[in-house]
């Protein structure tokens, strides 16, 4: 098929064993220089920072809620690959203070120049496709973190 474009829409990376003191200082510096919002949640990660700057975004999550309280925790970033370059100077100290840097996942987009009505989608692993509000999904919503989850939309 001609004119199919493939791109990475989002990348997720974890930094392990980031000390609370470092994260707190990092968060305060972000607040001083960039526009961000902070939220606290009771599931998944406790601290969520949403940073926006010049059309780029960076979502930072810190401290998994289900692990025992510790001075060292996991920090996760989610962003578009172009935003990794844009926020490089902010991410370098994370790299220097982490024990490990782990690739978690990425979202890959295939741009196929056909209307969805002319596109046949099939799961090779036997997953059921279902349609909701014009978008085709394989797997259920709670399976979004599972390899092979897909959405097909116009």
PDB file of N, CA and C in Angstrom, residues 28-113:
ATOM      1  N   UNK A  28       9.917  21.879  42.304  1.00  0.00           N
ATOM      2  CA  UNK A  28       9.958  23.309  42.618  1.00  0.00           C
ATOM      3  C   UNK A  28      10.631  24.106  41.508  1.00  0.00           C
ATOM      4  N   UNK A  29      11.688  23.556  40.911  1.00  0.00           N
ATOM      5  CA  UNK A  29      12.353  24.237  39.793  1.00  0.00           C
ATOM      6  C   UNK A  29      11.435  24.310  38.578  1.00  0.00           C
ATOM      7  N   UNK A  30      10.699  23.239  38.316  1.00  0.00           N
ATOM      8  CA  UNK A  30       9.738  23.258  37.205  1.00  0.00           C
ATOM      9  C   UNK A  30       8.693  24.346  37.418  1.00  0.00           C
ATOM     10  N   UNK A  31       8.195  24.440  38.636  1.00  0.00           N
ATOM     11  CA  UNK A  31       7.187  25.451  38.959  1.00  0.00           C
ATOM     12  C   UNK A  31       7.740  26.861  38.733  1.00  0.00           C
ATOM     13  N   UNK A  32       9.009  27.049  39.051  1.00  0.00           N
ATOM     14  CA  UNK A  32       9.638  28.364  38.928  1.00  0.00           C
ATOM     15  C   UNK A  32       9.812  28.780  37.465  1.00  0.00           C
ATOM     16  N   UNK A  33      10.128  27.825  36.580  1.00  0.00           N
ATOM     17  CA  UNK A  33      10.484  28.178  35.203  1.00  0.00           C
ATOM     18  C   UNK A  33       9.440  27.830  34.146  1.00  0.00           C
ATOM     19  N   UNK A  34       8.592  26.843  34.405  1.00  0.00           N
ATOM     20  CA  UNK A  34       7.645  26.395  33.390  1.00  0.00           C
ATOM     21  C   UNK A  34       6.225  26.359  33.944  1.00  0.00           C
ATOM     22  N   UNK A  35       5.268  26.329  33.023  1.00  0.00           N
ATOM     23  CA  UNK A  35       3.859  26.239  33.393  1.00  0.00           C
ATOM     24  C   UNK A  35       3.489  24.766  33.566  1.00  0.00           C
ATOM     25  N   UNK A  36       3.041  24.373  34.757  1.00  0.00           N
ATOM     26  CA  UNK A  36       2.612  22.993  34.955  1.00  0.00           C
ATOM     27  C   UNK A  36       1.496  22.927  35.974  1.00  0.00           C
ATOM     28  N   UNK A  37       0.770  21.812  35.922  1.00  0.00           N
ATOM     29  CA  UNK A  37      -0.266  21.561  36.922  1.00  0.00           C
ATOM     30  C   UNK A  37       0.101  20.288  37.670  1.00  0.00           C
ATOM     31  N   UNK A  38      -0.249  20.251  38.949  1.00  0.00           N
ATOM     32  CA  UNK A  38       0.055  19.116  39.811  1.00  0.00           C
ATOM     33  C   UNK A  38      -1.247  18.517  40.308  1.00  0.00           C
ATOM     34  N   UNK A  39      -1.339  17.195  40.271  1.00  0.00           N
ATOM     35  CA  UNK A  39      -2.502  16.523  40.846  1.00  0.00           C
ATOM     36  C   UNK A  39      -2.033  15.310  41.635  1.00  0.00           C
ATOM     37  N   UNK A  40      -2.806  14.975  42.662  1.00  0.00           N
ATOM     38  CA  UNK A  40      -2.525  13.806  43.497  1.00  0.00           C
ATOM     39  C   UNK A  40      -3.626  12.788  43.265  1.00  0.00           C
ATOM     40  N   UNK A  41      -3.244  11.515  43.145  1.00  0.00           N
ATOM     41  CA  UNK A  41      -4.227  10.461  42.901  1.00  0.00           C
ATOM     42  C   UNK A  41      -3.988   9.301  43.842  1.00  0.00           C
ATOM     43  N   UNK A  42      -5.016   8.518  44.073  1.00  0.00           N
ATOM     44  CA  UNK A  42      -4.925   7.379  44.980  1.00  0.00           C
ATOM     45  C   UNK A  42      -4.629   6.059  44.298  1.00  0.00           C
ATOM     46  N   UNK A  43      -4.618   6.036  42.954  1.00  0.00           N
ATOM     47  CA  UNK A  43      -4.329   4.823  42.193  1.00  0.00           C
ATOM     48  C   UNK A  43      -3.130   5.066  41.291  1.00  0.00           C
ATOM     49  N   UNK A  44      -2.413   4.000  40.974  1.00  0.00           N
ATOM     50  CA  UNK A  44      -1.274   4.128  40.064  1.00  0.00           C
ATOM     51  C   UNK A  44      -0.160   4.931  40.703  1.00  0.00           C
ATOM     52  N   UNK A  45       0.192   6.039  40.082  1.00  0.00           N
ATOM     53  CA  UNK A  45       1.191   6.943  40.641  1.00  0.00           C
ATOM     54  C   UNK A  45       0.496   8.006  41.482  1.00  0.00           C
ATOM     55  N   UNK A  46       1.144   8.438  42.541  1.00  0.00           N
ATOM     56  CA  UNK A  46       0.549   9.411  43.465  1.00  0.00           C
ATOM     57  C   UNK A  46       0.630  10.836  42.918  1.00  0.00           C
ATOM     58  N   UNK A  47       1.800  11.252  42.444  1.00  0.00           N
ATOM     59  CA  UNK A  47       2.007  12.630  41.980  1.00  0.00           C
ATOM     60  C   UNK A  47       2.013  12.665  40.454  1.00  0.00           C
ATOM     61  N   UNK A  48       1.252  13.604  39.891  1.00  0.00           N
ATOM     62  CA  UNK A  48       1.176  13.776  38.441  1.00  0.00           C
ATOM     63  C   UNK A  48       1.425  15.242  38.111  1.00  0.00           C
ATOM     64  N   UNK A  49       2.420  15.495  37.283  1.00  0.00           N
ATOM     65  CA  UNK A  49       2.726  16.844  36.825  1.00  0.00           C
ATOM     66  C   UNK A  49       2.510  16.887  35.318  1.00  0.00           C
ATOM     67  N   UNK A  50       1.772  17.869  34.850  1.00  0.00           N
ATOM     68  CA  UNK A  50       1.532  18.073  33.424  1.00  0.00           C
ATOM     69  C   UNK A  50       2.233  19.372  33.033  1.00  0.00           C
ATOM     70  N   UNK A  51       3.295  19.252  32.258  1.00  0.00           N
ATOM     71  CA  UNK A  51       4.105  20.406  31.869  1.00  0.00           C
ATOM     72  C   UNK A  51       3.829  20.724  30.405  1.00  0.00           C
ATOM     73  N   UNK A  52       3.607  21.998  30.107  1.00  0.00           N
ATOM     74  CA  UNK A  52       3.431  22.454  28.724  1.00  0.00           C
ATOM     75  C   UNK A  52       4.372  23.628  28.485  1.00  0.00           C
ATOM     76  N   UNK A  53       5.027  23.605  27.317  1.00  0.00           N
ATOM     77  CA  UNK A  53       5.942  24.686  26.967  1.00  0.00           C
ATOM     78  C   UNK A  53       6.112  24.723  25.450  1.00  0.00           C
ATOM     79  N   UNK A  54       5.776  25.830  24.838  1.00  0.00           N
ATOM     80  CA  UNK A  54       5.976  26.050  23.398  1.00  0.00           C
ATOM     81  C   UNK A  54       5.405  24.924  22.535  1.00  0.00           C
ATOM     82  N   UNK A  55       4.211  24.467  22.846  1.00  0.00           N
ATOM     83  CA  UNK A  55       3.579  23.421  22.058  1.00  0.00           C
ATOM     84  C   UNK A  55       4.034  22.010  22.394  1.00  0.00           C
ATOM     85  N   UNK A  56       4.930  21.853  23.333  1.00  0.00           N
ATOM     86  CA  UNK A  56       5.405  20.536  23.764  1.00  0.00           C
ATOM     87  C   UNK A  56       4.788  20.204  25.118  1.00  0.00           C
ATOM     88  N   UNK A  57       4.689  18.905  25.409  1.00  0.00           N
ATOM     89  CA  UNK A  57       4.142  18.487  26.698  1.00  0.00           C
ATOM     90  C   UNK A  57       5.014  17.398  27.304  1.00  0.00           C
ATOM     91  N   UNK A  58       4.931  17.300  28.614  1.00  0.00           N
ATOM     92  CA  UNK A  58       5.645  16.273  29.367  1.00  0.00           C
ATOM     93  C   UNK A  58       4.763  15.901  30.549  1.00  0.00           C
ATOM     94  N   UNK A  59       4.394  14.636  30.639  1.00  0.00           N
ATOM     95  CA  UNK A  59       3.602  14.159  31.775  1.00  0.00           C
ATOM     96  C   UNK A  59       4.555  13.396  32.681  1.00  0.00           C
ATOM     97  N   UNK A  60       4.663  13.826  33.929  1.00  0.00           N
ATOM     98  CA  UNK A  60       5.571  13.210  34.896  1.00  0.00           C
ATOM     99  C   UNK A  60       4.737  12.594  36.011  1.00  0.00           C
ATOM    100  N   UNK A  61       5.002  11.329  36.311  1.00  0.00           N
ATOM    101  CA  UNK A  61       4.329  10.624  37.408  1.00  0.00           C
ATOM    102  C   UNK A  61       5.399  10.142  38.371  1.00  0.00           C
ATOM    103  N   UNK A  62       5.103  10.220  39.673  1.00  0.00           N
ATOM    104  CA  UNK A  62       6.097   9.830  40.674  1.00  0.00           C
ATOM    105  C   UNK A  62       5.431   9.078  41.813  1.00  0.00           C
ATOM    106  N   UNK A  63       6.087   8.105  42.332  1.00  0.00           N
ATOM    107  CA  UNK A  63       5.738   7.341  43.529  1.00  0.00           C
ATOM    108  C   UNK A  63       4.487   6.482  43.325  1.00  0.00           C
ATOM    109  N   UNK A  64       4.715   5.224  43.005  1.00  0.00           N
ATOM    110  CA  UNK A  64       3.614   4.266  42.885  1.00  0.00           C
ATOM    111  C   UNK A  64       2.889   4.154  44.222  1.00  0.00           C
ATOM    112  N   UNK A  65       1.565   4.164  44.194  1.00  0.00           N
ATOM    113  CA  UNK A  65       0.790   4.176  45.443  1.00  0.00           C
ATOM    114  C   UNK A  65       0.795   2.834  46.163  1.00  0.00           C
ATOM    115  N   UNK A  66       0.989   1.733  45.449  1.00  0.00           N
ATOM    116  CA  UNK A  66       0.870   0.415  46.078  1.00  0.00           C
ATOM    117  C   UNK A  66       2.183  -0.128  46.640  1.00  0.00           C
ATOM    118  N   UNK A  67       3.298   0.587  46.473  1.00  0.00           N
ATOM    119  CA  UNK A  67       4.567   0.108  47.037  1.00  0.00           C
ATOM    120  C   UNK A  67       4.750   0.699  48.432  1.00  0.00           C
ATOM    121  N   UNK A  68       5.493   0.024  49.307  1.00  0.00           N
ATOM    122  CA  UNK A  68       5.724   0.562  50.650  1.00  0.00           C
ATOM    123  C   UNK A  68       6.415   1.928  50.587  1.00  0.00           C
ATOM    124  N   UNK A  69       6.130   2.755  51.574  1.00  0.00           N
ATOM    125  CA  UNK A  69       6.694   4.100  51.634  1.00  0.00           C
ATOM    126  C   UNK A  69       8.219   4.014  51.668  1.00  0.00           C
ATOM    127  N   UNK A  70       8.873   4.842  50.852  1.00  0.00           N
ATOM    128  CA  UNK A  70      10.323   4.804  50.729  1.00  0.00           C
ATOM    129  C   UNK A  70      10.830   6.183  50.336  1.00  0.00           C
ATOM    130  N   UNK A  71      12.106   6.435  50.561  1.00  0.00           N
ATOM    131  CA  UNK A  71      12.704   7.700  50.123  1.00  0.00           C
ATOM    132  C   UNK A  71      13.049   7.656  48.644  1.00  0.00           C
ATOM    133  N   UNK A  72      13.142   6.437  48.061  1.00  0.00           N
ATOM    134  CA  UNK A  72      13.437   6.265  46.639  1.00  0.00           C
ATOM    135  C   UNK A  72      12.207   5.683  45.957  1.00  0.00           C
ATOM    136  N   UNK A  73      11.811   6.300  44.845  1.00  0.00           N
ATOM    137  CA  UNK A  73      10.625   5.855  44.122  1.00  0.00           C
ATOM    138  C   UNK A  73      10.859   5.899  42.622  1.00  0.00           C
ATOM    139  N   UNK A  74       9.895   5.354  41.897  1.00  0.00           N
ATOM    140  CA  UNK A  74       9.939   5.351  40.439  1.00  0.00           C
ATOM    141  C   UNK A  74       9.325   6.635  39.910  1.00  0.00           C
ATOM    142  N   UNK A  75       9.963   7.203  38.894  1.00  0.00           N
ATOM    143  CA  UNK A  75       9.443   8.382  38.207  1.00  0.00           C
ATOM    144  C   UNK A  75       9.227   7.988  36.753  1.00  0.00           C
ATOM    145  N   UNK A  76       8.054   8.275  36.225  1.00  0.00           N
ATOM    146  CA  UNK A  76       7.712   7.920  34.844  1.00  0.00           C
ATOM    147  C   UNK A  76       7.438   9.184  34.051  1.00  0.00           C
ATOM    148  N   UNK A  77       7.943   9.237  32.826  1.00  0.00           N
ATOM    149  CA  UNK A  77       7.609  10.345  31.932  1.00  0.00           C
ATOM    150  C   UNK A  77       6.889   9.793  30.710  1.00  0.00           C
ATOM    151  N   UNK A  78       5.936  10.573  30.219  1.00  0.00           N
ATOM    152  CA  UNK A  78       5.221  10.263  28.986  1.00  0.00           C
ATOM    153  C   UNK A  78       5.222  11.525  28.146  1.00  0.00           C
ATOM    154  N   UNK A  79       5.607  11.389  26.877  1.00  0.00           N
ATOM    155  CA  UNK A  79       5.616  12.556  26.002  1.00  0.00           C
ATOM    156  C   UNK A  79       5.756  12.124  24.550  1.00  0.00           C
ATOM    157  N   UNK A  80       5.596  13.066  23.656  1.00  0.00           N
ATOM    158  CA  UNK A  80       5.881  12.859  22.240  1.00  0.00           C
ATOM    159  C   UNK A  80       7.400  12.857  22.094  1.00  0.00           C
ATOM    160  N   UNK A  81       7.962  12.064  21.180  1.00  0.00           N
ATOM    161  CA  UNK A  81       9.423  12.041  21.030  1.00  0.00           C
ATOM    162  C   UNK A  81      10.054  13.416  20.789  1.00  0.00           C
ATOM    163  N   UNK A  82       9.360  14.306  20.086  1.00  0.00           N
ATOM    164  CA  UNK A  82       9.895  15.661  19.885  1.00  0.00           C
ATOM    165  C   UNK A  82      10.015  16.410  21.204  1.00  0.00           C
ATOM    166  N   UNK A  83       9.132  16.109  22.145  1.00  0.00           N
ATOM    167  CA  UNK A  83       9.189  16.762  23.453  1.00  0.00           C
ATOM    168  C   UNK A  83      10.372  16.274  24.274  1.00  0.00           C
ATOM    169  N   UNK A  84      10.835  15.051  24.027  1.00  0.00           N
ATOM    170  CA  UNK A  84      12.054  14.575  24.700  1.00  0.00           C
ATOM    171  C   UNK A  84      13.227  15.487  24.376  1.00  0.00           C
ATOM    172  N   UNK A  85      13.319  15.876  23.118  1.00  0.00           N
ATOM    173  CA  UNK A  85      14.398  16.774  22.698  1.00  0.00           C
ATOM    174  C   UNK A  85      14.193  18.153  23.313  1.00  0.00           C
ATOM    175  N   UNK A  86      12.957  18.646  23.279  1.00  0.00           N
ATOM    176  CA  UNK A  86      12.662  19.979  23.808  1.00  0.00           C
ATOM    177  C   UNK A  86      12.982  20.088  25.299  1.00  0.00           C
ATOM    178  N   UNK A  87      12.648  19.058  26.073  1.00  0.00           N
ATOM    179  CA  UNK A  87      12.856  19.079  27.526  1.00  0.00           C
ATOM    180  C   UNK A  87      14.170  18.403  27.945  1.00  0.00           C
ATOM    181  N   UNK A  88      15.089  18.220  27.020  1.00  0.00           N
ATOM    182  CA  UNK A  88      16.342  17.509  27.303  1.00  0.00           C
ATOM    183  C   UNK A  88      17.073  18.063  28.522  1.00  0.00           C
ATOM    184  N   UNK A  89      17.185  19.375  28.618  1.00  0.00           N
ATOM    185  CA  UNK A  89      17.940  19.961  29.743  1.00  0.00           C
ATOM    186  C   UNK A  89      17.252  19.689  31.083  1.00  0.00           C
ATOM    187  N   UNK A  90      15.933  19.488  31.079  1.00  0.00           N
ATOM    188  CA  UNK A  90      15.211  19.161  32.312  1.00  0.00           C
ATOM    189  C   UNK A  90      15.325  17.678  32.643  1.00  0.00           C
ATOM    190  N   UNK A  91      15.458  16.841  31.621  1.00  0.00           N
ATOM    191  CA  UNK A  91      15.511  15.394  31.829  1.00  0.00           C
ATOM    192  C   UNK A  91      16.914  14.888  32.156  1.00  0.00           C
ATOM    193  N   UNK A  92      17.933  15.636  31.790  1.00  0.00           N
ATOM    194  CA  UNK A  92      19.313  15.212  32.055  1.00  0.00           C
ATOM    195  C   UNK A  92      19.574  14.965  33.542  1.00  0.00           C
ATOM    196  N   UNK A  93      19.139  15.836  34.462  1.00  0.00           N
ATOM    197  CA  UNK A  93      19.344  15.541  35.888  1.00  0.00           C
ATOM    198  C   UNK A  93      18.638  14.259  36.345  1.00  0.00           C
ATOM    199  N   UNK A  94      17.502  13.932  35.738  1.00  0.00           N
ATOM    200  CA  UNK A  94      16.834  12.670  36.066  1.00  0.00           C
ATOM    201  C   UNK A  94      17.731  11.497  35.691  1.00  0.00           C
ATOM    202  N   UNK A  95      18.297  11.574  34.504  1.00  0.00           N
ATOM    203  CA  UNK A  95      19.203  10.518  34.051  1.00  0.00           C
ATOM    204  C   UNK A  95      20.376  10.358  35.007  1.00  0.00           C
ATOM    205  N   UNK A  96      20.909  11.472  35.463  1.00  0.00           N
ATOM    206  CA  UNK A  96      22.081  11.438  36.339  1.00  0.00           C
ATOM    207  C   UNK A  96      21.760  10.919  37.738  1.00  0.00           C
ATOM    208  N   UNK A  97      20.493  10.998  38.162  1.00  0.00           N
ATOM    209  CA  UNK A  97      20.110  10.585  39.518  1.00  0.00           C
ATOM    210  C   UNK A  97      19.371   9.251  39.577  1.00  0.00           C
ATOM    211  N   UNK A  98      19.099   8.644  38.449  1.00  0.00           N
ATOM    212  CA  UNK A  98      18.361   7.374  38.429  1.00  0.00           C
ATOM    213  C   UNK A  98      19.317   6.188  38.461  1.00  0.00           C
ATOM    214  N   UNK A  99      18.869   5.112  39.095  1.00  0.00           N
ATOM    215  CA  UNK A  99      19.661   3.876  39.082  1.00  0.00           C
ATOM    216  C   UNK A  99      19.550   3.214  37.713  1.00  0.00           C
ATOM    217  N   UNK A 100      18.323   3.172  37.157  1.00  0.00           N
ATOM    218  CA  UNK A 100      18.085   2.588  35.839  1.00  0.00           C
ATOM    219  C   UNK A 100      17.119   3.471  35.063  1.00  0.00           C
ATOM    220  N   UNK A 101      17.228   3.405  33.738  1.00  0.00           N
ATOM    221  CA  UNK A 101      16.267   4.059  32.858  1.00  0.00           C
ATOM    222  C   UNK A 101      15.651   2.954  32.014  1.00  0.00           C
ATOM    223  N   UNK A 102      14.344   2.791  32.119  1.00  0.00           N
ATOM    224  CA  UNK A 102      13.661   1.674  31.474  1.00  0.00           C
ATOM    225  C   UNK A 102      12.661   2.168  30.433  1.00  0.00           C
ATOM    226  N   UNK A 103      12.723   1.591  29.245  1.00  0.00           N
ATOM    227  CA  UNK A 103      11.711   1.854  28.229  1.00  0.00           C
ATOM    228  C   UNK A 103      10.468   1.061  28.611  1.00  0.00           C
ATOM    229  N   UNK A 104       9.318   1.711  28.691  1.00  0.00           N
ATOM    230  CA  UNK A 104       8.083   1.038  29.082  1.00  0.00           C
ATOM    231  C   UNK A 104       7.257   0.677  27.850  1.00  0.00           C
ATOM    232  N   UNK A 105       6.944   1.665  27.020  1.00  0.00           N
ATOM    233  CA  UNK A 105       6.145   1.406  25.822  1.00  0.00           C
ATOM    234  C   UNK A 105       6.141   2.647  24.931  1.00  0.00           C
ATOM    235  N   UNK A 106       5.615   2.468  23.740  1.00  0.00           N
ATOM    236  CA  UNK A 106       5.378   3.610  22.867  1.00  0.00           C
ATOM    237  C   UNK A 106       4.115   3.338  22.058  1.00  0.00           C
ATOM    238  N   UNK A 107       3.477   4.398  21.627  1.00  0.00           N
ATOM    239  CA  UNK A 107       2.298   4.299  20.773  1.00  0.00           C
ATOM    240  C   UNK A 107       2.745   4.560  19.342  1.00  0.00           C
ATOM    241  N   UNK A 108       2.485   3.618  18.467  1.00  0.00           N
ATOM    242  CA  UNK A 108       2.864   3.735  17.066  1.00  0.00           C
ATOM    243  C   UNK A 108       1.604   4.019  16.260  1.00  0.00           C
ATOM    244  N   UNK A 109       1.682   5.020  15.380  1.00  0.00           N
ATOM    245  CA  UNK A 109       0.535   5.390  14.551  1.00  0.00           C
ATOM    246  C   UNK A 109       0.840   5.077  13.090  1.00  0.00           C
ATOM    247  N   UNK A 110      -0.115   4.453  12.430  1.00  0.00           N
ATOM    248  CA  UNK A 110      -0.040   4.201  10.999  1.00  0.00           C
ATOM    249  C   UNK A 110      -1.085   5.091  10.344  1.00  0.00           C
ATOM    250  N   UNK A 111      -0.661   6.017   9.505  1.00  0.00           N
ATOM    251  CA  UNK A 111      -1.592   6.903   8.811  1.00  0.00           C
ATOM    252  C   UNK A 111      -1.826   6.317   7.422  1.00  0.00           C
ATOM    253  N   UNK A 112      -3.003   5.727   7.230  1.00  0.00           N
ATOM    254  CA  UNK A 112      -3.355   5.068   5.972  1.00  0.00           C
ATOM    255  C   UNK A 112      -4.391   5.941   5.276  1.00  0.00           C
ATOM    256  N   UNK A 113      -4.092   6.395   4.046  1.00  0.00           N
ATOM    257  CA  UNK A 113      -4.989   7.343   3.368  1.00  0.00           C
ATOM    258  C   UNK A 113      -6.232   6.680   2.764  1.00  0.00           C
TER     259      UNK A 113
END
